[in-house]
Coordinates of C-alpha atoms and ligand atoms in Angstrom, one line a residue:
X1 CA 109.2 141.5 158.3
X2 CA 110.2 142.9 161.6
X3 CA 112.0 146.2 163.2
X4 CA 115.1 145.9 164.7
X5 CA 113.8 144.9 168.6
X6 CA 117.5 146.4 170.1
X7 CA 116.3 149.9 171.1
X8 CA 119.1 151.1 173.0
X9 CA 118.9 152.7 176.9
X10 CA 119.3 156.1 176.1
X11 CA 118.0 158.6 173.3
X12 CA 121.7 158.6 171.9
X13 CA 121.6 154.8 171.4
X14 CA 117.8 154.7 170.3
X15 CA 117.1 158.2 168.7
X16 CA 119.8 159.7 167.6
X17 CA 121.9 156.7 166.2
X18 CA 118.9 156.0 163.8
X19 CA 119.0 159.6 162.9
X20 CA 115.6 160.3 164.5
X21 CA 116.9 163.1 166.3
X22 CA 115.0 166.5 165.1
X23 CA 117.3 168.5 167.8
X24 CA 114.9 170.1 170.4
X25 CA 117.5 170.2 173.0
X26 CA 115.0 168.6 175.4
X27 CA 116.9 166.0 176.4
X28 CA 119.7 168.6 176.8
X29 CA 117.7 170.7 178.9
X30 CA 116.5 168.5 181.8
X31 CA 120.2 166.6 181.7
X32 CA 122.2 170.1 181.3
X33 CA 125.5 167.7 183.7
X34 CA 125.0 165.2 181.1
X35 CA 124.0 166.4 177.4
X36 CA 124.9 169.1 175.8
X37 CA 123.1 170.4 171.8
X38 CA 126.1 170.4 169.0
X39 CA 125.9 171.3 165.7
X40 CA 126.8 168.4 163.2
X41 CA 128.0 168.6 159.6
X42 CA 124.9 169.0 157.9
X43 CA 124.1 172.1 160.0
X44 CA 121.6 170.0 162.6
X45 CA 121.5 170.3 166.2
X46 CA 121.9 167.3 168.2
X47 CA 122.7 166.3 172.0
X48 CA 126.3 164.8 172.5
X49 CA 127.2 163.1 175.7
X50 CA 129.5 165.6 178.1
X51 CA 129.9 163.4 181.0
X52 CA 128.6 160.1 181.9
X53 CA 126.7 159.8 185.4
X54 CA 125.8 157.0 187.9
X55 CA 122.2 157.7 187.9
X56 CA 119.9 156.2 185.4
X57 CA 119.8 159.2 183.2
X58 CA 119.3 157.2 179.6
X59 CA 115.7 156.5 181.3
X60 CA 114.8 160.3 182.0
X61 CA 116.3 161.0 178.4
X62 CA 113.9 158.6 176.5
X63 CA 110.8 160.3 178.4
X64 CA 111.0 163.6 177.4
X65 CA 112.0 162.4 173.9
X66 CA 109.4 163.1 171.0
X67 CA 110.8 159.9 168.8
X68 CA 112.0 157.6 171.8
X69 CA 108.9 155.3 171.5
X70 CA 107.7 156.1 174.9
X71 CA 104.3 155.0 176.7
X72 CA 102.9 158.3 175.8
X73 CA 102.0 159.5 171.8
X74 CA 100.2 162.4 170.6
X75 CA 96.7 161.2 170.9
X76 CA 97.4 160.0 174.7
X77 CA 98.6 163.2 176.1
X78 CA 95.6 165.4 173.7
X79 CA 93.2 163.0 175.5
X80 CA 94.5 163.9 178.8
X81 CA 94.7 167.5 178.2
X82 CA 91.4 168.6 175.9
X83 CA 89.2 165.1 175.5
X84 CA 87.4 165.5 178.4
X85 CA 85.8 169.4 177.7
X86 CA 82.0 170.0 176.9
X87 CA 81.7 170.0 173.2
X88 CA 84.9 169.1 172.1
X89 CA 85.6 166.9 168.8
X90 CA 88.2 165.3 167.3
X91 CA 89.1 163.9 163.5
X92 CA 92.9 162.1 163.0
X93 CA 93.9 165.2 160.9
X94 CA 93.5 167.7 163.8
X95 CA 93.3 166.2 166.9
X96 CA 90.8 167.8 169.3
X97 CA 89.7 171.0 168.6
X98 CA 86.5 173.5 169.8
X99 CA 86.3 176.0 167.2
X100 CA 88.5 177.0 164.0
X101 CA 89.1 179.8 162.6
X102 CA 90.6 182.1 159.5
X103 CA 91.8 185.7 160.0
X104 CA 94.1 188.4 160.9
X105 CA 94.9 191.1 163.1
X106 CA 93.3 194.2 162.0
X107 CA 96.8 196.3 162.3
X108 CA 97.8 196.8 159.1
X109 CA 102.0 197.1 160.0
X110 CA 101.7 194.2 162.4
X111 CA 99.7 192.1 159.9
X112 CA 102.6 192.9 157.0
X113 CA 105.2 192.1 159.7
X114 CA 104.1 188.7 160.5
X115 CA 104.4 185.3 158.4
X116 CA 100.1 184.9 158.1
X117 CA 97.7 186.5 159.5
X118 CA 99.8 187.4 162.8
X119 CA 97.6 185.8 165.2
X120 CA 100.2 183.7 167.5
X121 CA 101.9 187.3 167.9
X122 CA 98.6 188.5 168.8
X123 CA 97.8 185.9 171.1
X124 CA 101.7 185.6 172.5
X125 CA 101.2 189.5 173.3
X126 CA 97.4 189.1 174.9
X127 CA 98.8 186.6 177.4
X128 CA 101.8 189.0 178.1
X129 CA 99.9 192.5 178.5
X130 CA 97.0 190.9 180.5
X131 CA 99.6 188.7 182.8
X132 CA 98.5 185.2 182.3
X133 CA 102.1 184.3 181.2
X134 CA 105.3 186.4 182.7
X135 CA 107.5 185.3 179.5
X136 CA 107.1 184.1 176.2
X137 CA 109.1 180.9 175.1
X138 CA 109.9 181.8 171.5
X139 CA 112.2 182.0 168.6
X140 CA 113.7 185.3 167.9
X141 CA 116.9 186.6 166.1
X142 CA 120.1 185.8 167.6
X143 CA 124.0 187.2 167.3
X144 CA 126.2 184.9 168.8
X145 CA 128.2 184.9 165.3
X146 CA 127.1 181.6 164.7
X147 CA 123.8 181.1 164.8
X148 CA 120.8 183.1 163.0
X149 CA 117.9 182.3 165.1
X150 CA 117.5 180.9 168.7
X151 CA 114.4 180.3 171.6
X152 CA 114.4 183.1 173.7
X153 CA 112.6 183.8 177.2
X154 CA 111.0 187.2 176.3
X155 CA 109.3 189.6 179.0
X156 CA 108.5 192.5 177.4
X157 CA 105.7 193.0 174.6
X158 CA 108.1 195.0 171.9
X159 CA 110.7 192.7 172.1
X160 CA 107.8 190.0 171.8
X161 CA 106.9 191.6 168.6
X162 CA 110.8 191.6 167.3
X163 CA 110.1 187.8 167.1
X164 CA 107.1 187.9 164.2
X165 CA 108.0 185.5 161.5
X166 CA 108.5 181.8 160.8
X167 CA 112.3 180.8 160.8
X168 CA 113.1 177.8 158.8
X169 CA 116.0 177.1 160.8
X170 CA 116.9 174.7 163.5
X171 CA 116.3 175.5 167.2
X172 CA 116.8 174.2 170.1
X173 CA 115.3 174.7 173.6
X174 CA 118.1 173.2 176.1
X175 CA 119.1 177.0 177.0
X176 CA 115.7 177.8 177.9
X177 CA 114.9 174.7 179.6
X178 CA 117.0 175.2 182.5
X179 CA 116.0 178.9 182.8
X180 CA 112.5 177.9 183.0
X181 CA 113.6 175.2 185.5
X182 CA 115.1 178.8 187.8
X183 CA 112.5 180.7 187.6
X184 CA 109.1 180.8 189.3
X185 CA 107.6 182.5 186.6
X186 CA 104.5 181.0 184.2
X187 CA 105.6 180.8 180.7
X188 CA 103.7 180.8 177.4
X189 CA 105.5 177.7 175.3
X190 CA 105.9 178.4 171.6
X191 CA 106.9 176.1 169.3
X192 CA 106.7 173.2 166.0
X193 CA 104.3 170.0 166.7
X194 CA 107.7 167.7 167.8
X195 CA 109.1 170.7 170.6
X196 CA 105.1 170.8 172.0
X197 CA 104.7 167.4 172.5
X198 CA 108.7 167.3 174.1
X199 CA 107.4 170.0 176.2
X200 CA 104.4 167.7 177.4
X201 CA 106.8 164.9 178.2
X202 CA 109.0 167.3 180.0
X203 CA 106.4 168.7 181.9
X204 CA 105.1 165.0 183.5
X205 CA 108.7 163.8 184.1
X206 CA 109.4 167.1 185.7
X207 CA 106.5 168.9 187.8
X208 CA 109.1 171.7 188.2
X209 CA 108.7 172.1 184.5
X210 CA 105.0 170.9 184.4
X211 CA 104.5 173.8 187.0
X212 CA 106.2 176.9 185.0
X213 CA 104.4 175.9 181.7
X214 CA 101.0 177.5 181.5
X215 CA 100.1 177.6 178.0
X216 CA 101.2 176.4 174.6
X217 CA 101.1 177.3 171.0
X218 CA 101.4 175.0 168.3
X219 CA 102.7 175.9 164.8
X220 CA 101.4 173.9 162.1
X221 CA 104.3 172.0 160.6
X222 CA 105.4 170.6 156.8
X223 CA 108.9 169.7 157.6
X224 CA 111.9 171.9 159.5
X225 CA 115.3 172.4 157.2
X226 CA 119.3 172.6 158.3
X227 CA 121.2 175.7 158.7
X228 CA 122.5 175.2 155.2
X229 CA 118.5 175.9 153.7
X230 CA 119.1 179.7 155.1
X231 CA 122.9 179.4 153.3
X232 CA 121.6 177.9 150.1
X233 CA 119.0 180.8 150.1
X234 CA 121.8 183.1 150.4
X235 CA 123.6 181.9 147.5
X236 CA 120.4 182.1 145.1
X237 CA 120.4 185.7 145.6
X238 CA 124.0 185.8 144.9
X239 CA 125.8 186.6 148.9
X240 CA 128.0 184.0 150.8
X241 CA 126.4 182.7 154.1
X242 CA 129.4 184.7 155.4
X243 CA 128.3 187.9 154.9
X244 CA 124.7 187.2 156.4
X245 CA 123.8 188.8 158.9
X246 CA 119.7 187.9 158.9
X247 CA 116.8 186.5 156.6
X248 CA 113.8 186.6 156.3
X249 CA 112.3 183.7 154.8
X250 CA 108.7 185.1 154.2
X251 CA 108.9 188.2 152.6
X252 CA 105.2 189.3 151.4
X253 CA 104.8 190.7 147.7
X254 CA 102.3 193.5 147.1
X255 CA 100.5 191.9 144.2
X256 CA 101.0 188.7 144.7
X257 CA 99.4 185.8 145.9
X258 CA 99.9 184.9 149.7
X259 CA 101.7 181.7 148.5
X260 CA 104.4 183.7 146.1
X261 CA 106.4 185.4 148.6
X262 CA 109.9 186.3 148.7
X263 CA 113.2 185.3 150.3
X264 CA 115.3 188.2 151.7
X265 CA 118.6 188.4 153.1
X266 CA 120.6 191.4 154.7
X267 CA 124.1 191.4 154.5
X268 CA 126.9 193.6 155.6
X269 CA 129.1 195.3 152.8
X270 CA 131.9 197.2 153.7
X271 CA 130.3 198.4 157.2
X272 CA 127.2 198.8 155.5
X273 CA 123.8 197.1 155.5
X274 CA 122.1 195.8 152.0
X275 CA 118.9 194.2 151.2
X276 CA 119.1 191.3 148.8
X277 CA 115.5 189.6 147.6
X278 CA 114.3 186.5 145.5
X279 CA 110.9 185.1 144.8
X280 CA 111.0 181.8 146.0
X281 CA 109.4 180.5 142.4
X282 CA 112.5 181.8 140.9
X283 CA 114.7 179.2 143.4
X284 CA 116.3 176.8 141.3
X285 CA 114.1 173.4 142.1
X286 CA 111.3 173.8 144.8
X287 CA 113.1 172.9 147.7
X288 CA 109.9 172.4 149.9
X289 CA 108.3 169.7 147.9
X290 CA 111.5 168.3 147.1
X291 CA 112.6 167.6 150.9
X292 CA 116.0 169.7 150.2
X293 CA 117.8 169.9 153.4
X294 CA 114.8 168.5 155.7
X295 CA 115.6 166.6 158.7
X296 CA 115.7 163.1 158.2
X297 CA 113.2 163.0 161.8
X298 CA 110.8 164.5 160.0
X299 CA 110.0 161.5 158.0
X300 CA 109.2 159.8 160.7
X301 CA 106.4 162.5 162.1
X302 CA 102.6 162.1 162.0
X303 CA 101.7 165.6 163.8
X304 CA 100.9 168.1 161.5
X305 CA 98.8 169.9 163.5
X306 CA 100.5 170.5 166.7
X307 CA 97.5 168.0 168.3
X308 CA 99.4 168.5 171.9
X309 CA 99.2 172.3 171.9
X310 CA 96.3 174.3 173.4
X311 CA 96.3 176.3 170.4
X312 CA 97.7 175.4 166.9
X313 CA 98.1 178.1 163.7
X314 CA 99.1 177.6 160.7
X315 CA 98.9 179.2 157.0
X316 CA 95.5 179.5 155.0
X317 CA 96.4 177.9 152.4
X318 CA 93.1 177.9 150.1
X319 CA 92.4 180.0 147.3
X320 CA 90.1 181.9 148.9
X321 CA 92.8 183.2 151.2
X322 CA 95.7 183.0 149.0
X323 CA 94.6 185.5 146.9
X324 CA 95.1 188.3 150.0
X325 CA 99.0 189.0 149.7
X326 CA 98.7 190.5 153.3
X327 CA 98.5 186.4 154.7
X328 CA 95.8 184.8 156.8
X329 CA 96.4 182.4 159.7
X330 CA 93.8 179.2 160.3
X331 CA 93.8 178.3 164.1
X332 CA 92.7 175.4 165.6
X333 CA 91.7 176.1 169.3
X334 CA 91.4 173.4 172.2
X335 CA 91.3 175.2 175.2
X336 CA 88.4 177.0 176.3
X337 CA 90.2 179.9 178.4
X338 CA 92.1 180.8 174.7
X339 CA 88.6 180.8 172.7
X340 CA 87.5 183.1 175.1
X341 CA 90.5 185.4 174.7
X342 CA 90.3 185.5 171.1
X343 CA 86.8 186.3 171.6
X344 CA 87.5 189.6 173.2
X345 CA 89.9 190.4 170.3
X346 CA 87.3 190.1 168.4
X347 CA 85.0 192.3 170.2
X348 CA 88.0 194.9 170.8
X349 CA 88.1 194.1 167.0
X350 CA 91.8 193.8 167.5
X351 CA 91.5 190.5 164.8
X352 CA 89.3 189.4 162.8
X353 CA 88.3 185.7 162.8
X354 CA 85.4 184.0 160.4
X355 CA 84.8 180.3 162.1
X356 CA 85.4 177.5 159.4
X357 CA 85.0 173.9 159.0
X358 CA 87.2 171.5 160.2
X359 CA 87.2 169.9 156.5
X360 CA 89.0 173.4 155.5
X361 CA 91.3 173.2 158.2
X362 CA 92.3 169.7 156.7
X363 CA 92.2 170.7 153.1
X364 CA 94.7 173.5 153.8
X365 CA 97.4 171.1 154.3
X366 CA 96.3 168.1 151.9
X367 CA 99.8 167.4 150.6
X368 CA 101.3 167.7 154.3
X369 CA 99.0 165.6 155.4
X370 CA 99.3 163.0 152.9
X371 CA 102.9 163.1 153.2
X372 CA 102.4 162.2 156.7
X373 CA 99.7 159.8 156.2
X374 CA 100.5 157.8 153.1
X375 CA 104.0 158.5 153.2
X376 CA 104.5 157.6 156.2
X377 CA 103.2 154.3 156.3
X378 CA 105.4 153.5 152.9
X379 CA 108.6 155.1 154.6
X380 CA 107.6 153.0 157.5
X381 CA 107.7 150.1 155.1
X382 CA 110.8 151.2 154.2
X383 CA 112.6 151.5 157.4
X384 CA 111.1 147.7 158.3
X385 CA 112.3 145.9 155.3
X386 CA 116.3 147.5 156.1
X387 CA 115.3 146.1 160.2
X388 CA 115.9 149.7 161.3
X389 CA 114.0 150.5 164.3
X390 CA 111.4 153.3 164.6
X391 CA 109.3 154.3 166.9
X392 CA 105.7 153.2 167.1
X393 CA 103.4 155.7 164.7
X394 CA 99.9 156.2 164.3
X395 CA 99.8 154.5 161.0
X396 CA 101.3 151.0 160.7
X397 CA 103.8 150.2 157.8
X398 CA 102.5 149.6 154.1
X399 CA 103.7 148.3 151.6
X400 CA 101.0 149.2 148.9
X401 CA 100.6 152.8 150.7
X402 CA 99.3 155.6 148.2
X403 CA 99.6 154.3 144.7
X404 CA 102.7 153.1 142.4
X405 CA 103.4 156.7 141.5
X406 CA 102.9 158.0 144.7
X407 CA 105.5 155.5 146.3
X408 CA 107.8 155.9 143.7
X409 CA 107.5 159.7 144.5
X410 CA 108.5 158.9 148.1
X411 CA 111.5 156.9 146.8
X412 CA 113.0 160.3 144.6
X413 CA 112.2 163.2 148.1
X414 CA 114.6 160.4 150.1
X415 CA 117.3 160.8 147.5
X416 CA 116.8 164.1 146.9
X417 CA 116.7 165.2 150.5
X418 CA 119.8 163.2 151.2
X419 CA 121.9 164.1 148.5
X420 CA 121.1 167.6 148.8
X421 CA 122.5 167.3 152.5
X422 CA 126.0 165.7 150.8
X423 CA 125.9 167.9 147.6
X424 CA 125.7 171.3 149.8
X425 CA 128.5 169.7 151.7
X426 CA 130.6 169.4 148.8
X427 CA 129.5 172.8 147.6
X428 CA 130.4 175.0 150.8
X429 CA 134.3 175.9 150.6
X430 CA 133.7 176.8 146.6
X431 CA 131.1 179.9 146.1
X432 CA 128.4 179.7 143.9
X433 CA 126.2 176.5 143.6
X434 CA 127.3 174.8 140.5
X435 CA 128.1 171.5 141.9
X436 CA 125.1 171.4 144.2
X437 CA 123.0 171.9 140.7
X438 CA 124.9 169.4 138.8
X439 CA 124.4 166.9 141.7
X440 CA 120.9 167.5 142.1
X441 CA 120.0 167.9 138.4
X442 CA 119.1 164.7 137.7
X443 CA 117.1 163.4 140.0
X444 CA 115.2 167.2 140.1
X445 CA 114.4 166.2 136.9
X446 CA 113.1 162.9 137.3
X447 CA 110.7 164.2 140.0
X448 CA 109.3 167.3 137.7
X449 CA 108.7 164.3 134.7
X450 CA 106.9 161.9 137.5
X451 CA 105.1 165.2 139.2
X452 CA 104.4 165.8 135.5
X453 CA 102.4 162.4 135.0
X454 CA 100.3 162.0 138.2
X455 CA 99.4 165.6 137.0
X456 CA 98.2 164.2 133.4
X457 CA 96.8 161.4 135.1
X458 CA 95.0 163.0 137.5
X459 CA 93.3 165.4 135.5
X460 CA 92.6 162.4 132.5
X461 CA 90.9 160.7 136.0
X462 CA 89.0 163.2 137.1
X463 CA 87.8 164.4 133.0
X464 CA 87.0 160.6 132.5
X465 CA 84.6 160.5 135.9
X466 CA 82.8 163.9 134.8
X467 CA 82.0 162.2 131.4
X468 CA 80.5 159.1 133.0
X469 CA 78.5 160.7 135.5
X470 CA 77.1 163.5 132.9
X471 CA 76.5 160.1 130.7
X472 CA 75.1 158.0 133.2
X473 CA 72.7 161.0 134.9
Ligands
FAD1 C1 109.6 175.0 160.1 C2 108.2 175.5 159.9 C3 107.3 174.8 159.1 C4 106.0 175.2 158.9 N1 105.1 174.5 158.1 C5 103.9 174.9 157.9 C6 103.0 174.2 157.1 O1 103.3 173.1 156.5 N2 101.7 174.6 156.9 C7 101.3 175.7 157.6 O2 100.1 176.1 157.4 N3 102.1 176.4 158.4 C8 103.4 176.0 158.6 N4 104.2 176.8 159.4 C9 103.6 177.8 160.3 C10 103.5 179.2 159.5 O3 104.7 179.4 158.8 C11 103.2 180.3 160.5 O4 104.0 180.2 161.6 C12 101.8 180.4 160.9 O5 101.0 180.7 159.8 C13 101.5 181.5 162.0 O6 101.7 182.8 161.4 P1 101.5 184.1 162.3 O7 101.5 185.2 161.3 O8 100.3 183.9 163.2 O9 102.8 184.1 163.2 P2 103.7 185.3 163.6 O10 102.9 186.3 164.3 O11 104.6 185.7 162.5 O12 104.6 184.6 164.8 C14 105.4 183.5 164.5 C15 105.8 182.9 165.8 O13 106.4 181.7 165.6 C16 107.7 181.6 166.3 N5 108.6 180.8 165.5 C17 109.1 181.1 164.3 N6 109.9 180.2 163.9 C18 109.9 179.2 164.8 C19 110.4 177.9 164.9 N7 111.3 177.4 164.0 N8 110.2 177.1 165.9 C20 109.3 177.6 166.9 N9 108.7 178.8 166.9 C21 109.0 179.6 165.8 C22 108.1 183.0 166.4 O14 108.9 183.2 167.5 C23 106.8 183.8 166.6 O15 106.4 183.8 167.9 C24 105.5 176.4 159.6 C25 106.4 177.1 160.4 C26 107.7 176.7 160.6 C27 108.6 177.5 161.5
SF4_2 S1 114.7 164.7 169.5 FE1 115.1 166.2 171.2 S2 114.8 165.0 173.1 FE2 115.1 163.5 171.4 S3 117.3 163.1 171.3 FE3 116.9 164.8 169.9 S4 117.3 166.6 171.1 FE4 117.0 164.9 172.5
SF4_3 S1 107.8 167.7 160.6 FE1 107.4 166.9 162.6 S2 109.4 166.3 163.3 FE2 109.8 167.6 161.7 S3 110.0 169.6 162.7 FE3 107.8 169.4 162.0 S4 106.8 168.6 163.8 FE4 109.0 168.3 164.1

């Protein structure tokens, strides 16, 4: 069985006709003459060609691409950047890392304001106030009339703090780009695990770029959504996209768990402004660990972690931490000027940070991971049997990845994250979301029976082993 060897000489030809595209606006940036970031049907950025050019721009578009296959991956460019520092380790999960952490800022108002703990608006605000960065390359609200979020290049500290919050909603970086490009100013680089490792590209096929970028922070990553999650949201709590005019996508819940938090949207009503809310439990079918709207590029990512950022954060997601509605962050720090800054926010006891193991780190995102591991290699599989190419990953293709179940598992989150693309098509012009349901319904269904089995079977697994060993020992 073999991949389809034609790759195409551009990242239109190879990336984006294989729908590998996850829309960073990369490409876009450092070609602005050339490529310009459209939305497409789905509600997905991607870069369409504005005007052809003599020189041999395909080339400098597949180097700063984070799917185009090129000599560089994830573990090359960590190697270059944090495998050579005293003391530092690495495991496949992570990447390299020095120290990890749990914790929090110790404000109260900031802490509630943020998606975790607030710690990359901590950090963001640290390299701000004590001028190791001039901006901050982040995502913040935007009013264009189009579009609800957008990077921004942000200067000042309050605005900085405007920008708290996880947005599960496409971005792209093209705008940005060629700002940095007209600065001279050093700029701290925000962004998912796919956008930090374009930067990195960026940066070594452009010393302009490679010059202005100064640090990086990763955010850990399960999968990124269209613009239509945001409208489908919208709908559950009974408002058209329309009449949005922002959400909030991590509402915390006094009393409950970190984990159970809320979707809210604000909408203008006759001139006035009105909060509308929803737990996210009470969103018909889970749309996270059912792949509803996810970009098809993220089936093709092994990068959890953010491995190419000098500092990555994500969600504690262990019961331990759960249990604090308030949210705690887990960070993973590779670069030794960063541990030390976080060390005098602890001393200024400006956040609080507990060191854990590395195992934790990895247990917090077990079903990420796996998706990303085992997964992968099946979709991989997948993608090779059809002779569709795909980039080189660090797990080969499997046919007997994960177990039957598990494969078969795979199989329903393609359809479901494809259909729910097409049924929220059909859906738009008519309110409501009757015919995205009845689409969906079925093969919802079919997933909560199979989620329903492994469940059984994993318990009647684990009960059977406990027996034996009591028995044996
Ligand atoms: C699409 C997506 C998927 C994620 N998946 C996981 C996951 O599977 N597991 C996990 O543990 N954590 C995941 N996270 C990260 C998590 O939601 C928090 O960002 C993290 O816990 C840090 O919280 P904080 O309180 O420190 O950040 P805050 O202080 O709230 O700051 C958030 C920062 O992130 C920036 N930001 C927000 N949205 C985006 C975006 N779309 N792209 C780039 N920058 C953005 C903001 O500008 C802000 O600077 C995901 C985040 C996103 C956006
Ligand atoms: S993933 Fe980014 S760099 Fe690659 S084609 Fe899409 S927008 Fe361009
Ligand atoms: S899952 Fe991977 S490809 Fe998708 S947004 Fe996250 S880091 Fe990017």
């Amino acid at each position: 069985m073999k991949y389809n060897t034609y790759t195409g000489e551009n990242v239109l030809e190879r990336v984006v006709s294989n729908n590998l595209c996850v829309g960073c606006g990369t490409c876009a940036g450092v070609l602005p003459e050339v490529l310009r970031m459209h939305t497409d049907k789905y509600g997905a950025y991607l870069p369409v060609l504005i005007k052809e050019t003599d020189e041999d721009w395909g080339r400098l578009s597949l180097r700063v691409c984070p799917f185009a296959d090129n000599e560089d991956n994830e573990d090359t460019i960590a190697a270059r950047l944090f495998g050579q520092q005293e003391g530092v380790k690495h495991r496949s999960e992570t990447g390299y890392y020095l120290q990890c952490f749990t914790g929090h800022v110790t404000d109260e108002d900031a802490r509630l304001a943020s998606t975790s703990g607030g710690i990359i608006s901590w950090l963001a605000g640290e390299m701000l106030s004590s001028g190791k960065v001039d901006a901050v390359a982040c995502v913040g609200q935007c009013d264009d009339g189009e579009n609800l979020f957008e990077y921004q290049l942000i200067a000042d500290s309050t605005e900085l703090y405007k920008c708290r919050k996880s947005r599960y909603y496409p971005v792209e970086a093209s705008r940005i780009i060629r700002e940095i490009r007209k600065t001279d100013s050093k700029i701290l680089f925000i962004g998912l695990p796919c956008f930090v490792k374009a930067m990195r590209l960026a940066m070594k096929a452009d010393p302009v770029i490679g010059d202005r970028i100064a640090y990086t922070i990763g955010l850990f990553c399960g999968h990124l959504k269209s613009k239509h999650y945001s409208a489908y949201l919208a709908r559950c709590c009974g408002v058209s996209e329309r009449e949005i005019k922002t959400v909030n996508f991590r509402k915390k819940v006094l009393g409950k768990p970190a984990n159970k938090y809320a979707f809210e949207v604000l909408i203008r009503n006759d001139g006035k402004e009105e909060h509308r809310q929803i737990m996210m439990g009470d969103i018909w079918a889970s749309s996270w660990s059912n792949n509803l709207f996810m970009l098809d590029a993220c089936e093709y990512c092994d990068d959890v972690m953010a491995e190419t950022a000098d500092v990555s954060i994500g969600d504690a997601w262990l019961s331990e931490y759960t249990k604090d509605f308030r949210g705690t962050s887990i960070v993973v720090c590779r670069n030794a000027d960063l541990l030390i800054m976080l060390q005098a926010g602890i001393d200024r006891t400006e956040i609080v940070l507990e060191e854990i193991s590395v195992d934790k780190v990895i247990q917090s995102q077990a079903s990420g991971m796996r998706q990303r591991r085992e997964g992968l290699k099946y979709r991989l599989y997948l993608s090779a049997k059809k002779g569709i190419w795909r980039p080189h990953k660090r797990v080969a293709a499997d046919r007997r990845a994960g177990n039957f179940s598990y494969r078969i598992l795979q199989l329903l989150r393609i359809k479901t994250k494809t259909l729910s693309r097409e049924a929220f098509l059909k859906q738009q012009p008519v309110d409501g979301l009757d015919i995205f349901i009845h689409l969906l319904r079925p093969w919802i269904l079919l997933l909560r029976v199979l989620n329903l089995v492994r469940h059984l079977a994993g318990s009647l697994k684990r009960k059977t082993f406990n027996l034996l060993k009591v028995s044996i020992t």
